[in-house]
PDB file of C-alpha atoms in Angstrom:
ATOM      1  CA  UNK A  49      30.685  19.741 -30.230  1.00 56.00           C
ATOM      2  CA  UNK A  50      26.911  21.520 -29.821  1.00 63.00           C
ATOM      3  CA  UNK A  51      24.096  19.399 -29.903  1.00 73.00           C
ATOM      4  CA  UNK A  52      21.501  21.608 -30.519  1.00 82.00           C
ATOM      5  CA  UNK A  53      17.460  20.670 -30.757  1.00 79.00           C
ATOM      6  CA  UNK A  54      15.846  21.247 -34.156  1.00 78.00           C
ATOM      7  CA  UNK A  55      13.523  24.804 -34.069  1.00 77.00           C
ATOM      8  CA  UNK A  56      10.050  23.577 -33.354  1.00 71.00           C
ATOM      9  CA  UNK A  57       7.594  23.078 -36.192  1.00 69.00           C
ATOM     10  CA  UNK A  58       5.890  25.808 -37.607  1.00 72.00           C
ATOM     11  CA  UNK A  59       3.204  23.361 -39.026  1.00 69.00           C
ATOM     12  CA  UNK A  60       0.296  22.933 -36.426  1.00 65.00           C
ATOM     13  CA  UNK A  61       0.288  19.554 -35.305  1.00 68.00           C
ATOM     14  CA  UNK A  62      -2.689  17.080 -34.297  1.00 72.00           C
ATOM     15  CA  UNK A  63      -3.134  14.418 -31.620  1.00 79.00           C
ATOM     16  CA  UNK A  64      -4.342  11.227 -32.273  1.00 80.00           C
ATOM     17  CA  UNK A  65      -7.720  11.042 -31.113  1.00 82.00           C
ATOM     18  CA  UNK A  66      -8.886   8.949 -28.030  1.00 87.00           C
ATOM     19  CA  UNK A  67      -9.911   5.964 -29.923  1.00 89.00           C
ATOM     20  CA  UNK A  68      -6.718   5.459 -31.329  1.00 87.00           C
ATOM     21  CA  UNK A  69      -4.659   5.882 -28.187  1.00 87.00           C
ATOM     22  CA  UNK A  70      -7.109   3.104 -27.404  1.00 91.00           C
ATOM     23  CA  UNK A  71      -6.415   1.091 -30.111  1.00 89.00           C
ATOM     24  CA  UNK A  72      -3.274   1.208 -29.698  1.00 89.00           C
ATOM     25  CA  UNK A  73      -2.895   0.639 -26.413  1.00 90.00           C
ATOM     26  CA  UNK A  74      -4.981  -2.631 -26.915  1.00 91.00           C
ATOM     27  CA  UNK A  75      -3.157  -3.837 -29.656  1.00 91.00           C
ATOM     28  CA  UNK A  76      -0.999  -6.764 -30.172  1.00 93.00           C
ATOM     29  CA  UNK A  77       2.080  -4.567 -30.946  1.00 92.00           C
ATOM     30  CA  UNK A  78       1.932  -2.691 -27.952  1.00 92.00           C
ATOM     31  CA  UNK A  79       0.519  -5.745 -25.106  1.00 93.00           C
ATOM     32  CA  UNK A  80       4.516  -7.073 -26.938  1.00 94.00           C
ATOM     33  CA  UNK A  81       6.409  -3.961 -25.879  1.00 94.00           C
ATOM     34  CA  UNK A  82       4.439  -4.229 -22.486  1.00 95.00           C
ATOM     35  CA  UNK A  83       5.240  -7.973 -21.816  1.00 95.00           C
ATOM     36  CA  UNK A  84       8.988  -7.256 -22.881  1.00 94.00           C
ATOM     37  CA  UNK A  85       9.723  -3.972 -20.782  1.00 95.00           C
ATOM     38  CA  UNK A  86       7.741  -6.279 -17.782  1.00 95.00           C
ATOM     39  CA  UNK A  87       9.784  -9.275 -18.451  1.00 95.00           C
ATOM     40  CA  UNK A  88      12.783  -7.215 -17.390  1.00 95.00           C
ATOM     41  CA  UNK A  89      11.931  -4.490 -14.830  1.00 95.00           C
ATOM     42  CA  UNK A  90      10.295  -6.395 -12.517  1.00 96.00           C
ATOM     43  CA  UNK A  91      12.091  -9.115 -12.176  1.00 96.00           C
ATOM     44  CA  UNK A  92      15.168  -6.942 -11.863  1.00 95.00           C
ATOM     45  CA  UNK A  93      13.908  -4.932  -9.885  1.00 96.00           C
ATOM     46  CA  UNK A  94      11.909  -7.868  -7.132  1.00 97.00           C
ATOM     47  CA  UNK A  95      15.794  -9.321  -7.007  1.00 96.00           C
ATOM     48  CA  UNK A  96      17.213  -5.853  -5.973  1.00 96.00           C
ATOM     49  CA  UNK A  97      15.114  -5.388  -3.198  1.00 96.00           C
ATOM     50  CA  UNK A  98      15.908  -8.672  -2.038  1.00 97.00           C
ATOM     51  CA  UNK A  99      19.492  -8.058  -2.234  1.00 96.00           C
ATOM     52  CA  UNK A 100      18.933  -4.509  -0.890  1.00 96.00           C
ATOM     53  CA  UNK A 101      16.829  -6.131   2.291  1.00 97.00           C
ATOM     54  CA  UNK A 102      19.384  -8.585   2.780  1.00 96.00           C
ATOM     55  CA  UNK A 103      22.080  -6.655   3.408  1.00 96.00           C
ATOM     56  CA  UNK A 104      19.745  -3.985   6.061  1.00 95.00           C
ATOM     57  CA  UNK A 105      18.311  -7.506   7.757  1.00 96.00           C
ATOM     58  CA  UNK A 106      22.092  -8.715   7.877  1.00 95.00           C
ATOM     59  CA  UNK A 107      23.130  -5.665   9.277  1.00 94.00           C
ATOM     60  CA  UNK A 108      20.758  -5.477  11.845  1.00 95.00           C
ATOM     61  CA  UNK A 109      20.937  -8.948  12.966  1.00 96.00           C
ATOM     62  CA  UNK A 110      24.008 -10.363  11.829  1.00 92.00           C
ATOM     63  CA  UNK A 111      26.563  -7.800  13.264  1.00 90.00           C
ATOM     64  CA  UNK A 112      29.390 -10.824  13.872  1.00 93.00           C
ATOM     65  CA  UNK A 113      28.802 -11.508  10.245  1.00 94.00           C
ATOM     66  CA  UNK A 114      29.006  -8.539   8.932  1.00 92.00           C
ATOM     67  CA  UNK A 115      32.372  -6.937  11.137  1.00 92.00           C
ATOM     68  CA  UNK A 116      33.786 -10.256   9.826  1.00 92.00           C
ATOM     69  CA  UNK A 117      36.713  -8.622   8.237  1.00 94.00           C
ATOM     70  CA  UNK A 118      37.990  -9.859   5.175  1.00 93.00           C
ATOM     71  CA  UNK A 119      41.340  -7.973   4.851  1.00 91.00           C
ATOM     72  CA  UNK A 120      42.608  -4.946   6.327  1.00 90.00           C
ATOM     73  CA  UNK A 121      40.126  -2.976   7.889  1.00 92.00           C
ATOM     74  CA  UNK A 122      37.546  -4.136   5.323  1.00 93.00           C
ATOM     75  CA  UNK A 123      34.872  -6.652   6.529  1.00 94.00           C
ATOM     76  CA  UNK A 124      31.999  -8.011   4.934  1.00 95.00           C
ATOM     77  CA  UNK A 125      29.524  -5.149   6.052  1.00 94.00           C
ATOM     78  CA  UNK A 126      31.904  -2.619   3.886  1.00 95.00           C
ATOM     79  CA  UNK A 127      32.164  -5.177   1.021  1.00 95.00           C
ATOM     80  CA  UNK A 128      28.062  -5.698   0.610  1.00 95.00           C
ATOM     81  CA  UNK A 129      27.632  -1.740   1.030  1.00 95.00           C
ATOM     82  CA  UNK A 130      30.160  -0.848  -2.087  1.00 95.00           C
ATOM     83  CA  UNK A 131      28.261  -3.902  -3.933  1.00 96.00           C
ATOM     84  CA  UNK A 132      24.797  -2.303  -3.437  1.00 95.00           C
ATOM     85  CA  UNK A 133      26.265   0.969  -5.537  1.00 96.00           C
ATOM     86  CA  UNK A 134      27.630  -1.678  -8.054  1.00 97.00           C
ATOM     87  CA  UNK A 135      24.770  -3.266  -8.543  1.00 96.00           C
ATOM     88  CA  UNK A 136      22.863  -0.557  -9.427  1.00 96.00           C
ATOM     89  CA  UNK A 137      25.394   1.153 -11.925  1.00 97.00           C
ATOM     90  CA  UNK A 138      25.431  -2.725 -13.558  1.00 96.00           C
ATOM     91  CA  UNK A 139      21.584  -3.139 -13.697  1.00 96.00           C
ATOM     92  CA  UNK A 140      21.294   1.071 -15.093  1.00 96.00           C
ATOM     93  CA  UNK A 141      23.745  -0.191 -17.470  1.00 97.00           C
ATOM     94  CA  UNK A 142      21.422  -3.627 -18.123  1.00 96.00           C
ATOM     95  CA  UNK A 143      18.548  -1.734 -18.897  1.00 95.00           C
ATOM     96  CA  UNK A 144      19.865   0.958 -21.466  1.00 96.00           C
ATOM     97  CA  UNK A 145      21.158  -1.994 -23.264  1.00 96.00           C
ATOM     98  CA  UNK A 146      17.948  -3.538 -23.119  1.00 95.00           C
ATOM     99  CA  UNK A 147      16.024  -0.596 -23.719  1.00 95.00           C
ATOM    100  CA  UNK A 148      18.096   0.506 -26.818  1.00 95.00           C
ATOM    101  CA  UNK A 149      17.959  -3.390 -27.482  1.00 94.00           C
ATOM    102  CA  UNK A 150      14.510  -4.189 -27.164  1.00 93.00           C
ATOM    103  CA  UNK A 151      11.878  -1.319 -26.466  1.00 93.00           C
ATOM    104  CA  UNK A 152      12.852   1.838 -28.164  1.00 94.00           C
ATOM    105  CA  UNK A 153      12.718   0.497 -31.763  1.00 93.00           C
ATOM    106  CA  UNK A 154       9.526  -1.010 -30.824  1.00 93.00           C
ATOM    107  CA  UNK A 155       8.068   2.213 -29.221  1.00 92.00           C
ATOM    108  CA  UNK A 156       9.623   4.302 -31.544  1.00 92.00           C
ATOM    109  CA  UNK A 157       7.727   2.168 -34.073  1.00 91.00           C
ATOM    110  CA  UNK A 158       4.199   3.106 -32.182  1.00 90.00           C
ATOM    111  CA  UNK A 159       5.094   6.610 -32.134  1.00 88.00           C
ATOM    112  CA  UNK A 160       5.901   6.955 -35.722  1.00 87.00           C
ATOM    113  CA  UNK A 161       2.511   5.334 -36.680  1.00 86.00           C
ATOM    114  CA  UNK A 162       0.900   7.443 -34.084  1.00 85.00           C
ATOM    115  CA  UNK A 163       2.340  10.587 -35.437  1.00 82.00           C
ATOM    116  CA  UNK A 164       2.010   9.810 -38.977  1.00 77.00           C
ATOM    117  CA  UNK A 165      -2.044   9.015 -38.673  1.00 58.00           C
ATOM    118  CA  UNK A 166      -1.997  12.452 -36.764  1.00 49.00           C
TER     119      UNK A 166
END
């Protein structure tokens, strides 16, 4: 199956000027896509750093905790290392829902009025 891009447009097209970039940017609309993209990301990502810094701290000072071995020749320093890689395919995942969800019809919202005062 191709997915090809549409040929460009052969009609000349026009940017929205600087005051309405401006307008935009300090309009209600927009401060709501701003306040809902914030709401998630940084929270998200504030708790992954923690959890990332954890798990370096822990291995640095916690060695008897972490070659605590939980079955086999897998311990607990092995176990937090595969759930760092988790973690982020989860909150990757957690965002495109929330993106798709949440942001894109509102930005794609923006950009259509942007475009269509253009």
């Amino acid at each position: 199956m191709a997915t090809e891009t549409p040929p460009p447009s052969k009609t000349p097209t026009q940017l929205p000027s600087t005051e309405e970039f401006v307008a935009v940017q300090e309009s209600a609309e927009f401060g709501e896509l701003r306040r809902s993209y914030r709401g998630f990301a940084f929270p998200l990502t504030v708790a992954f750093i923690a959890w990332y810094l954890l798990y370096v701290l822990l291995s640095n000072y916690a060695g008897d905790f972490m070659g605590t071995k939980l079955f086999g020749n897998i311990n607990v320093a092995m176990t937090m290392g595969l759930a760092q890689f988790l973690t982020t395919f989860l909150i990757a995942w957690w965002y495109s829902r929330h993106a798709a969800a949440k942001l894109d019809p509102k930005a794609e919202a923006i950009k259509s009025r942007m475009e269509g005062n253009a």
